Short mmCIF file of C-alpha atoms in Angstrom, two decimals:
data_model
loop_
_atom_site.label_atom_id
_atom_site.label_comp_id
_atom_site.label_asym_id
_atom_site.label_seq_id
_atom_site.Cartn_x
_atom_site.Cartn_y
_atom_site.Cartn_z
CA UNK A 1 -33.95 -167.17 13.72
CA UNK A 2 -30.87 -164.81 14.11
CA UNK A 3 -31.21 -161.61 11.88
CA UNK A 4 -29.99 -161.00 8.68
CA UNK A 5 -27.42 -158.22 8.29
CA UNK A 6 -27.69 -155.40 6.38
CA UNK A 7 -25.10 -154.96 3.47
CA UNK A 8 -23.13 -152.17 3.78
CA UNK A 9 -21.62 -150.76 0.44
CA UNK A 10 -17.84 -149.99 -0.77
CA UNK A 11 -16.55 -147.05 -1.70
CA UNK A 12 -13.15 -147.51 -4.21
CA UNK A 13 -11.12 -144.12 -4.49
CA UNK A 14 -7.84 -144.17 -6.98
CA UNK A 15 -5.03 -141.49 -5.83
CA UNK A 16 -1.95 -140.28 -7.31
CA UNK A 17 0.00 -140.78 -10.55
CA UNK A 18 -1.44 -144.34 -11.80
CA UNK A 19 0.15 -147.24 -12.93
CA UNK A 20 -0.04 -149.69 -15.26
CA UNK A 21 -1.65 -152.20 -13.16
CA UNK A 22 -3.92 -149.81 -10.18
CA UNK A 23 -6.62 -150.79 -12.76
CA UNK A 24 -5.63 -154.52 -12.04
CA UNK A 25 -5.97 -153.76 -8.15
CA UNK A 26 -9.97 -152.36 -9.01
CA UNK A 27 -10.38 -155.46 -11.12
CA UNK A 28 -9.35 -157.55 -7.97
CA UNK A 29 -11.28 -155.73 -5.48
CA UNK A 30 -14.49 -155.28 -7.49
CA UNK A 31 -14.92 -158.92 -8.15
CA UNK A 32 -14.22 -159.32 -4.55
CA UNK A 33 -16.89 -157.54 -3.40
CA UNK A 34 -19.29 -158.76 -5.56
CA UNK A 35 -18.56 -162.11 -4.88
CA UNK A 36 -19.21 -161.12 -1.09
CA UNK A 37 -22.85 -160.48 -1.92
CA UNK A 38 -25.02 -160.19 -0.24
CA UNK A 39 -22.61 -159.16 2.94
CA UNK A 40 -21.60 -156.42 0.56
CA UNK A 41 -24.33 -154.07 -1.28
CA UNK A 42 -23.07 -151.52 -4.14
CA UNK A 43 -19.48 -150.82 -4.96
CA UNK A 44 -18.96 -146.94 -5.62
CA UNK A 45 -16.00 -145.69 -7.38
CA UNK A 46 -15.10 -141.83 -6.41
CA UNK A 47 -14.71 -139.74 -9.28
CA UNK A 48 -11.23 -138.61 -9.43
CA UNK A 49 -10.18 -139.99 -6.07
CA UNK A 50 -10.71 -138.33 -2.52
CA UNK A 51 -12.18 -134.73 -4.21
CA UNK A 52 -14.37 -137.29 -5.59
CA UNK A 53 -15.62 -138.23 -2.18
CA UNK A 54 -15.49 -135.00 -0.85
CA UNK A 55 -18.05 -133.52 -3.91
CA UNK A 56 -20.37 -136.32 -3.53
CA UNK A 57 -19.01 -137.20 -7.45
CA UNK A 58 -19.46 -141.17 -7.22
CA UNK A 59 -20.01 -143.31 -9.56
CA UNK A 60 -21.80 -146.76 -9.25
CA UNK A 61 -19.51 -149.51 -10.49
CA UNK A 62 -22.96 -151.67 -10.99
CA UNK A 63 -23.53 -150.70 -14.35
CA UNK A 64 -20.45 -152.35 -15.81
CA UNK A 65 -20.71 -155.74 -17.11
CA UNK A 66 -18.46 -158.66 -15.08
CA UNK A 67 -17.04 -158.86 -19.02
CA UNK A 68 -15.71 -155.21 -18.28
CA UNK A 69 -14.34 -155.05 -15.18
CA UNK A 70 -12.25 -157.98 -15.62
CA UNK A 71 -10.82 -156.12 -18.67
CA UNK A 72 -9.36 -153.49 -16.53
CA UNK A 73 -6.59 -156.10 -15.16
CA UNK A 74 -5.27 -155.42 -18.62
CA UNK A 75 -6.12 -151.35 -18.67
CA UNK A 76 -3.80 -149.15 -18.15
CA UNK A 77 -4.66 -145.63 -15.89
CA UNK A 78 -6.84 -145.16 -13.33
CA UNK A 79 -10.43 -146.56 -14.81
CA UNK A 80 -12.28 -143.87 -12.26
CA UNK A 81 -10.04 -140.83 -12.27
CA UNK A 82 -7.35 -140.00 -9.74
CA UNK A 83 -5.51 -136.95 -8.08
CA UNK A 84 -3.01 -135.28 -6.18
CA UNK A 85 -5.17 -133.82 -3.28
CA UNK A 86 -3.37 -134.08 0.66
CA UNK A 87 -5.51 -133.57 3.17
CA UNK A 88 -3.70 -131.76 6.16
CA UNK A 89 -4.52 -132.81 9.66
CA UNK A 90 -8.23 -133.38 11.31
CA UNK A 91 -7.22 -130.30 13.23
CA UNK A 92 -6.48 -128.11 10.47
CA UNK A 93 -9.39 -129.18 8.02
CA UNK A 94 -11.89 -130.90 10.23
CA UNK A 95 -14.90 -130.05 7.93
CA UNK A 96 -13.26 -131.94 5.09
CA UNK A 97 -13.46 -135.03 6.95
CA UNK A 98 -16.70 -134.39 8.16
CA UNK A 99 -17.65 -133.88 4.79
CA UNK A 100 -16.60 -137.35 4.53
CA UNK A 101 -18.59 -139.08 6.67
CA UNK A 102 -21.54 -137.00 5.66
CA UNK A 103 -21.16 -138.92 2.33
CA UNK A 104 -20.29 -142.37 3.71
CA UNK A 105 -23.84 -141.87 5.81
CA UNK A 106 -25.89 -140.51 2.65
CA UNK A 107 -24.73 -143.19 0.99
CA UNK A 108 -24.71 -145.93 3.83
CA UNK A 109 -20.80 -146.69 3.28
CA UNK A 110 -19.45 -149.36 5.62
CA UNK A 111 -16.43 -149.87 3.55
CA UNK A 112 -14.01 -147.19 2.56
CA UNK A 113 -10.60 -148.49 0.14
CA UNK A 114 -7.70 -145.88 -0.77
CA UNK A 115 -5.79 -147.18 -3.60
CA UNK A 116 -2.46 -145.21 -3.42
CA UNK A 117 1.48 -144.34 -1.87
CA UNK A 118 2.22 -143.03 1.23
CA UNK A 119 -0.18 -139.40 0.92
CA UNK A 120 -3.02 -141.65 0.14
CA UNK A 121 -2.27 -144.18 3.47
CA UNK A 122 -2.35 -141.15 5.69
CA UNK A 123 -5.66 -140.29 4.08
CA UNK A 124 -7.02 -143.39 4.48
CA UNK A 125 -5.73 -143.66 8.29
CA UNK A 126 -7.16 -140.20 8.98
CA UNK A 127 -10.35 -140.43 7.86
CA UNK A 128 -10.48 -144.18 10.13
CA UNK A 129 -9.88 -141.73 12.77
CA UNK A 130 -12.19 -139.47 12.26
CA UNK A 131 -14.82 -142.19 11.57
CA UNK A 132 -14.44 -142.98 15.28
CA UNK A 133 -14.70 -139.87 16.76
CA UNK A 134 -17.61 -139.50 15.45
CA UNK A 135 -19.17 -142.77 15.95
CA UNK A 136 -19.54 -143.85 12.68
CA UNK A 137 -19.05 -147.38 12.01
CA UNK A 138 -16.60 -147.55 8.77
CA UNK A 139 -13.86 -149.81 8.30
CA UNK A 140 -10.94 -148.09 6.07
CA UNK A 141 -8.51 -150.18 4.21
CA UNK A 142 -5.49 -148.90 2.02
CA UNK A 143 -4.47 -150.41 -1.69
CA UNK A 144 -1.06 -150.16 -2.21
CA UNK A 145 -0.07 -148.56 -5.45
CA UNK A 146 3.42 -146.58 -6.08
CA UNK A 147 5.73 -146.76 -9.14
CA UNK A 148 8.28 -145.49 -6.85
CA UNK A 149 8.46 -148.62 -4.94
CA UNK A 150 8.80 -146.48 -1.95
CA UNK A 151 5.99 -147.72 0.44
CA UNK A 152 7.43 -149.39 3.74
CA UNK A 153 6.37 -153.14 4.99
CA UNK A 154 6.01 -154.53 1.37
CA UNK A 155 8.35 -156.33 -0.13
CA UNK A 156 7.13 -154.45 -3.59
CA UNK A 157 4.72 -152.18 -4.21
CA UNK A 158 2.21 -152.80 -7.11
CA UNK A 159 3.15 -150.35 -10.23
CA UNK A 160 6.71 -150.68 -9.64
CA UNK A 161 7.81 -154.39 -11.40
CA UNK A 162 6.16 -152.87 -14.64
CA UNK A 163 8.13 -149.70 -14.72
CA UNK A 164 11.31 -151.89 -14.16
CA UNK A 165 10.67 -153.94 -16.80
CA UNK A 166 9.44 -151.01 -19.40
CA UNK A 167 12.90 -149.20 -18.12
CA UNK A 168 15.14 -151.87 -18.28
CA UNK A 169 13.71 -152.80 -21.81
CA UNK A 170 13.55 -149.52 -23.22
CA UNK A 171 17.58 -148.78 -22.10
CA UNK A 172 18.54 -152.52 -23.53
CA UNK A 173 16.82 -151.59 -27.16
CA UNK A 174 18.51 -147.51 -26.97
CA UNK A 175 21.35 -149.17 -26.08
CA UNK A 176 21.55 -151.05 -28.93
CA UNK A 177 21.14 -147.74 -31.51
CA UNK A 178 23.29 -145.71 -29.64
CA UNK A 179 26.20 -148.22 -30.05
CA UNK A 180 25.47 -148.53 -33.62
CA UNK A 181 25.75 -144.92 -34.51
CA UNK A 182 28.47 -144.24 -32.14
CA UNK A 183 31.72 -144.39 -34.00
CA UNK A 184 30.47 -141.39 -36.20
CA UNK A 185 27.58 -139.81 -34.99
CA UNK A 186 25.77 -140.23 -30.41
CA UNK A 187 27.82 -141.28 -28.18
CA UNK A 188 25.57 -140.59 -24.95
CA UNK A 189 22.98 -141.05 -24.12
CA UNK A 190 21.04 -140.25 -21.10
CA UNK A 191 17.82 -141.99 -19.98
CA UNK A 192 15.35 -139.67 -17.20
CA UNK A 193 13.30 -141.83 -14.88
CA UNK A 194 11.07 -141.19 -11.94
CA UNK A 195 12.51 -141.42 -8.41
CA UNK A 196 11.89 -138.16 -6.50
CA UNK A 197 14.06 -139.30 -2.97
CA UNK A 198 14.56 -143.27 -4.27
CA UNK A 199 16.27 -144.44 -6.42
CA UNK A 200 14.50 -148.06 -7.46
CA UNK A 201 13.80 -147.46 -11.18
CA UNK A 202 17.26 -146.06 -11.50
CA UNK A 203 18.38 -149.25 -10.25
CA UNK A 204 15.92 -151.28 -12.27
CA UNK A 205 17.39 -149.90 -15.61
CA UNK A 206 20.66 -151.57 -14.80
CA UNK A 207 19.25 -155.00 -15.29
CA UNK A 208 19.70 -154.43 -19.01
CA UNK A 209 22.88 -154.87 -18.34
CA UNK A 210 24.61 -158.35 -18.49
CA UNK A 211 28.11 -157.02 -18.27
CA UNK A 212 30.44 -153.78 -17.50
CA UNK A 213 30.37 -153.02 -21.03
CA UNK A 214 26.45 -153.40 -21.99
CA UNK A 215 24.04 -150.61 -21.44
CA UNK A 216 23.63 -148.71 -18.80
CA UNK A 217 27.13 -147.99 -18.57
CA UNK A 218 26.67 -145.26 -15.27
CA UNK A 219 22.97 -144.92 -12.56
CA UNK A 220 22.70 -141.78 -10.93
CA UNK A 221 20.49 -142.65 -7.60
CA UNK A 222 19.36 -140.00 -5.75
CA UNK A 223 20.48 -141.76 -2.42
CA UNK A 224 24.25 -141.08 -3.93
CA UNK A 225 24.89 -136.97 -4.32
CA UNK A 226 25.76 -136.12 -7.77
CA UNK A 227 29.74 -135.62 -7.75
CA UNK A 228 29.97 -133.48 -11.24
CA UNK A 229 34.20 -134.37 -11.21
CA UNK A 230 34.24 -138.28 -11.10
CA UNK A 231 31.36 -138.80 -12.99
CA UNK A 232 32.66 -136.65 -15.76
CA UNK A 233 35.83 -139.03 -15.15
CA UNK A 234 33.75 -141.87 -15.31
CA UNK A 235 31.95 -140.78 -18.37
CA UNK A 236 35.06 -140.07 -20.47
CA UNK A 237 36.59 -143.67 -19.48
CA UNK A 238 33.68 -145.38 -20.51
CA UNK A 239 33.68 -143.42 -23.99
CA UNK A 240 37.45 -144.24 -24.55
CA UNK A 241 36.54 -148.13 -23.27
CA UNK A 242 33.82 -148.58 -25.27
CA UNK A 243 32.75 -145.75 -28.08
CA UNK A 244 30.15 -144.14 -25.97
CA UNK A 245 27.74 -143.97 -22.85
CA UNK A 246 24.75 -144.28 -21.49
CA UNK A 247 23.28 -143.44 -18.41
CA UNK A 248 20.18 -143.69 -16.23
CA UNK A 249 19.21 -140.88 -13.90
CA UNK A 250 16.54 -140.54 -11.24
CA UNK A 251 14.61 -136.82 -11.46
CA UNK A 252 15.50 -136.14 -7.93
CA UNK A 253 19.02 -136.27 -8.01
CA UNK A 254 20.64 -133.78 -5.78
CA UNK A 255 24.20 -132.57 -5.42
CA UNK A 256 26.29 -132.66 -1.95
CA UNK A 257 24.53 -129.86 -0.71
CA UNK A 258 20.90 -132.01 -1.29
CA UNK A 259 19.48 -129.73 -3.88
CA UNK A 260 17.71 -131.37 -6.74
CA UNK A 261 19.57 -130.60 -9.66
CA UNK A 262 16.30 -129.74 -11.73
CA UNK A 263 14.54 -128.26 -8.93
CA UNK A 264 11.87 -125.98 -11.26
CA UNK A 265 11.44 -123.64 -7.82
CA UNK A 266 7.74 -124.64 -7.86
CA UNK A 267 5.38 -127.15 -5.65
CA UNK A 268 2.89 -129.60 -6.70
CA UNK A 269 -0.42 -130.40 -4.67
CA UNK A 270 1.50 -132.31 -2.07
CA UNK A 271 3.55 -129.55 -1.27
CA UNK A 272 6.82 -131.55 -3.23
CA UNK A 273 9.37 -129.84 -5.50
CA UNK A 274 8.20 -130.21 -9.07
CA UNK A 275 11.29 -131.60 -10.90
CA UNK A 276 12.34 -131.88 -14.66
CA UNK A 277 14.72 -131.89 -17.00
CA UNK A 278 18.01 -133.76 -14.96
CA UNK A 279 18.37 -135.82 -17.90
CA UNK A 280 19.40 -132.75 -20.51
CA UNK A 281 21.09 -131.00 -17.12
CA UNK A 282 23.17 -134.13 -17.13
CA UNK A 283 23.67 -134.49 -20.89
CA UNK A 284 24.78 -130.94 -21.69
CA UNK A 285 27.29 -131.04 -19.03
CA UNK A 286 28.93 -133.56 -20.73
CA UNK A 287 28.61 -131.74 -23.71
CA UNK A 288 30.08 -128.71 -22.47
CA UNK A 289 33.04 -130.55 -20.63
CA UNK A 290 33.56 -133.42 -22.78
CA UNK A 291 32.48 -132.72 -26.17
CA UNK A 292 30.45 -135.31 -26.63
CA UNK A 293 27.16 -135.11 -28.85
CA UNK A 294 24.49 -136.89 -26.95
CA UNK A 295 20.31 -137.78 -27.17
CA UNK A 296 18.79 -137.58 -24.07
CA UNK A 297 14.96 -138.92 -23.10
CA UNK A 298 12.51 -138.30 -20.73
CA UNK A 299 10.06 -141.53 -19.74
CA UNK A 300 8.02 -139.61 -17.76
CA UNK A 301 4.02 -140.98 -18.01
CA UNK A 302 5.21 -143.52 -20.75
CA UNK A 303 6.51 -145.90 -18.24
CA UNK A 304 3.94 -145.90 -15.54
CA UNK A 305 1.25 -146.20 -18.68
CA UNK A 306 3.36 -149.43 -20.78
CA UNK A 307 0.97 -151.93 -19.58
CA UNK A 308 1.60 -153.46 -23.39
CA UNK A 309 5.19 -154.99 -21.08
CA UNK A 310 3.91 -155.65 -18.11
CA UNK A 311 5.39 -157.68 -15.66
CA UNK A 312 2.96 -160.68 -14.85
CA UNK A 313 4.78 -160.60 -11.28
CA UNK A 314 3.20 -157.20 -10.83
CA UNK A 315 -0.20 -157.68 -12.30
CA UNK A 316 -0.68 -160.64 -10.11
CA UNK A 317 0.12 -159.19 -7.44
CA UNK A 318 -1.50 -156.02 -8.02
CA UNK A 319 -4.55 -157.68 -8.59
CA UNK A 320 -4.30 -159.62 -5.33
CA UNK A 321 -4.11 -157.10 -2.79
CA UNK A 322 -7.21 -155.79 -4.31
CA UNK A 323 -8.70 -159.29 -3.49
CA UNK A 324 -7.00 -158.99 -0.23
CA UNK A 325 -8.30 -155.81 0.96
CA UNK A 326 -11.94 -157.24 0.59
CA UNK A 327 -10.53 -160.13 2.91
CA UNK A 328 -9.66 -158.06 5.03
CA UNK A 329 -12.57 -155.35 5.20
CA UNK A 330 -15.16 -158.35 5.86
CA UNK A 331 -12.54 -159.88 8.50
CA UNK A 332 -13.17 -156.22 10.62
CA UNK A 333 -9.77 -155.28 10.04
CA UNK A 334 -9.53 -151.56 9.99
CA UNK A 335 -6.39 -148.87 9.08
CA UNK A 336 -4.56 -151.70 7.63
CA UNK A 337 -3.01 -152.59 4.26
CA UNK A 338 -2.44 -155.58 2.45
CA UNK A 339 1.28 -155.94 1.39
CA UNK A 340 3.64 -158.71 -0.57
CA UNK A 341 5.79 -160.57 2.19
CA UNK A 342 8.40 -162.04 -0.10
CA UNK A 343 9.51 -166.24 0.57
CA UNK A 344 12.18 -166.59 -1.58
CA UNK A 345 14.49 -165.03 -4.45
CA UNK A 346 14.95 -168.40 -6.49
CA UNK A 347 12.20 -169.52 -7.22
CA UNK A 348 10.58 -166.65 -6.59
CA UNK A 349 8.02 -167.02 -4.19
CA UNK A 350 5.47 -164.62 -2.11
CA UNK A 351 2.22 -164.00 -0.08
CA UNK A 352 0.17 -161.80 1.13
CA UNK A 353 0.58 -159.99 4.78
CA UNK A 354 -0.63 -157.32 6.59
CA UNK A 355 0.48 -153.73 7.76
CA UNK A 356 -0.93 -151.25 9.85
CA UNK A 357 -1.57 -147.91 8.20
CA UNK A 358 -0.34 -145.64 10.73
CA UNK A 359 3.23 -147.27 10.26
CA UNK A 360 2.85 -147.22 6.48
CA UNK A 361 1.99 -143.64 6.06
CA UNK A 362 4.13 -140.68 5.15
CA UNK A 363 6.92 -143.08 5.30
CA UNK A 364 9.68 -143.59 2.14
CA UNK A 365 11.93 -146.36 1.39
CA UNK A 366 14.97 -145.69 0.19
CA UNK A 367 17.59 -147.88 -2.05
CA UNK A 368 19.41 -150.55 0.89
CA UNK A 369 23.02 -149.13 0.92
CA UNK A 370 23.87 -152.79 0.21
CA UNK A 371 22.01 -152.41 -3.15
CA UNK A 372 24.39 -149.48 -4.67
CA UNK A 373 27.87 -150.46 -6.04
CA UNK A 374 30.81 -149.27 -3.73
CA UNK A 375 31.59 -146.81 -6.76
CA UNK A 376 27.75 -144.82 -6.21
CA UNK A 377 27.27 -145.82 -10.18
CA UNK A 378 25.90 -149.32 -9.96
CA UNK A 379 23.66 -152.17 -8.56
CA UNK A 380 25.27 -154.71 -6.87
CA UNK A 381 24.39 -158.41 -7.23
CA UNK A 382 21.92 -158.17 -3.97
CA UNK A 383 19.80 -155.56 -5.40
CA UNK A 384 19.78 -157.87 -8.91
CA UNK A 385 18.24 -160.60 -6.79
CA UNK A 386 15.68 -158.32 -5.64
CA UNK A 387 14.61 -156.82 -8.78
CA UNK A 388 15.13 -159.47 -11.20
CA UNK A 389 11.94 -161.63 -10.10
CA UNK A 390 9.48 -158.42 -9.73
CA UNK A 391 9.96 -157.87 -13.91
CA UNK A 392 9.61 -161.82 -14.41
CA UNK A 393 6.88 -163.07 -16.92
CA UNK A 394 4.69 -161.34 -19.58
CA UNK A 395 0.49 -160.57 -19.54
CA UNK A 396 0.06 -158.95 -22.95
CA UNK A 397 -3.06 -157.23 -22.80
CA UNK A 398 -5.40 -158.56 -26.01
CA UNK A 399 -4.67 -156.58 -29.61
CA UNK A 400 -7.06 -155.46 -31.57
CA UNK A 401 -6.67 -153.84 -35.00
CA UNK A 402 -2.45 -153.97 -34.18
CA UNK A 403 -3.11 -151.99 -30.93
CA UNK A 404 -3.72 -152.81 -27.28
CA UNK A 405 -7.22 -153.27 -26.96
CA UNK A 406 -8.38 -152.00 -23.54
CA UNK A 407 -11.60 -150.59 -21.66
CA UNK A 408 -13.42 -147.58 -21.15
CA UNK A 409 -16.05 -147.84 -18.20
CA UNK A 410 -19.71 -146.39 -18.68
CA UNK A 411 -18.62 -144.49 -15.22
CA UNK A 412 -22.50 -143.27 -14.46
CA UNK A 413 -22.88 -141.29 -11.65
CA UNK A 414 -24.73 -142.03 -7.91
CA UNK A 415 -28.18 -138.99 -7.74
CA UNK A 416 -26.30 -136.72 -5.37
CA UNK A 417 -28.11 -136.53 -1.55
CA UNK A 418 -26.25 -133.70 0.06
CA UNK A 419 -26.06 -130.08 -0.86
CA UNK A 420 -22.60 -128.78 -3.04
CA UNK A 421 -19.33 -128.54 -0.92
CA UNK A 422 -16.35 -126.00 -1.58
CA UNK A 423 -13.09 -127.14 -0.92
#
């Protein structure tokens, strides 16, 4: 009789600014890998992604009922805590990753899934490397997850078809008050989104748009430097066309010289500008060369947390590659990612692929060329065939009491085996 295999357990790490539908990717993955039993053993979650791993801080996904894990496909956040933590190279901070393993040994983890953008594949691929130098026998898969739609290989990247459709719905319904107040009172208005070096949720606000003269009348991508003469220009024919203005503008914006025009002079834990305020740099320069009273608003976390408008595209798919990344674990697949290989605009059809980590990571995609209007101030029609399917169908999460009703996890901790670690 051939012998039985041991079940090696998961360990699930969240990283990054979360989405409305990471949550959805858990749900996916969880029930994966309990479905795999016995091949798989325990699922741990790190608390508060890879410092998670590195303090030992795990939590044992066990406890929680099948009834409440598949209520975090409609959760929004990141059930098990996330952060912005990069580790540098194996070189430079080898004990880190040796911490690593240390923990995927105490706690006999064969399986190791990164749920995050570009920082977090890197992560993921280092620590497969480091796995092997060592000898330890881990496979390492990453979970795409970026509202920034920025990751290379996929089609789309989970996160991002909600934000569209929370953007593109939120400057439809402004644009509807701002054009009734206009003749006397507003007549910009100026709408902040998220889109450090890409512009994709700057371009997904202009599907609210069904003609020249509907909202948003003007996209500022940060692919396109800000020129502060024709877009006043632009700006002051739209007002005389049509009563007023409004405008969508990606945080990272940058003017010819490729400074970010709200560059705060400070990093965040990746080392990245920390950026803020474009959309009241933007609006008060009109102000101050045009006259014009304006409202300005920052999304900021409200449209990575709307899962209330979700895009059904994206929760699907979401919770798919977490699904897939099991599949792909158990199939000895290692450094790789699931990703959405797109079949066709109309109908809108897609499946699920493969990349290799080490060509994912550290890697951003930018807006096509062929996606911005000749002007720099629009989409063109291409980029409205891309888009328009990714904010396509609704998944209301379940009400309760008139509000979204959504889950909190137990999140109990694994006994700790190894002694305290400082970072």
């Amino acid at each position: 009789m051939a012998a039985t295999a041991i079940p090696r357990n998961v360990l699930y790490a969240q990283s990054g600014g979360v989405t409305a539908v990471i949550n959805a990717s858990a749900c996916g993955l969880i029930e994966a890998a309990r479905a795999a039993s016995p091949r798989i053993g325990k699922v741990f979650a790190a608390r508060n992604g890879i410092l998670g791993a590195l303090a030992e801080d795990l939590i044992d996904t066990s406890a929680e009922s099948d009834t409440d894990i598949a209520r975090l496909r409609h959760t929004p956040g990141g059930a098990f805590g996330s952060c912005r933590y990069k580790l540098k190279s194996i070189d430079e901070q080898r004990a880190q990753y040796e911490r690593l393993i240390e923990v995927f040994r105490a706690h006999d983890i064969g399986y190791f899934f990164y749920n995050g953008g570009g920082d977090s594949m890197d992560t993921a691929n280092k620590v497969s490397q480091i796995a092997e130098r060592l000898g330890y026998p881990l496979i390492c898969v990453g979970v795409p997850k970026t509202v920034d739609n920025d990751l290379p290989l996929t089609d789309c990247c989970p996160g991002f078809g909600s934000v569209a459709k929370y953007v593109a719905t939120s400057m439809r319904e402004a644009g509807f008050d701002v054009a009734s107040m206009a003749r006397t009172s507003t007549k910009i208005f100026v709408l902040e989104v998220m889109g450090r070096h890409a512009g994709w949720i700057t371009a997904a606000c202009g599907l609210a748009a069904q003609s020249a003269a509907e909202p948003p009348h003007l996209l500022l991508f940060p692919e396109v430097a800000f020129d502060e003469v024709r877009f006043l220009a632009r700006v002051k024919d739209c007002v005389e066309r049509y009563d007023y203005c409004t405008i969508a503008v990606s945080e990272g914006l940058r003017d010819s010289a490729g400074r970010f025009l709200s560059d705060m002079g400070t990093r965040d834990a990746f080392g990245h500008a920390q950026l803020g305020g474009v959309g009241q740099i933007v609006a008060q320069l009109i102000k101050d060369r045009l006259g014009y009273k304006y409202h300005w608003a920052l999304a900021d976390y409200l449209q990575r947390a709307a899962r209330h408008v979700a895009s059904r595209t994206d929760v699907e798919q979401a919770y798919a590659l977490g699904r897939a990344a099991v599949d792909l674990a158990l199939a000895g697949r290692n450094a790789v990612m699931p990703v959405i290989e797109r079949l066709s605009d109309s109908p809108y059809r897609w499946q699920v692929g493969v990349a290799v980590l080490k060509d994912v990571a550290n890697i951003e995609r930018k807006m096509p060329a062929d996606f911005i209007a000749a002007d720099g101030f629009g989409i063109t029609d291409a980029c409205r065939a891309y888009l328009a399917p990714l904010i396509e169908g609704e998944d209301f999460p379940p009400f309760r009491d008139g509000l979204p009703d959504y889950v909190r996890l137990q999140n109990p901790a694994v006994p700790r085996r190894l002694p305290d670690f400082a970072l």
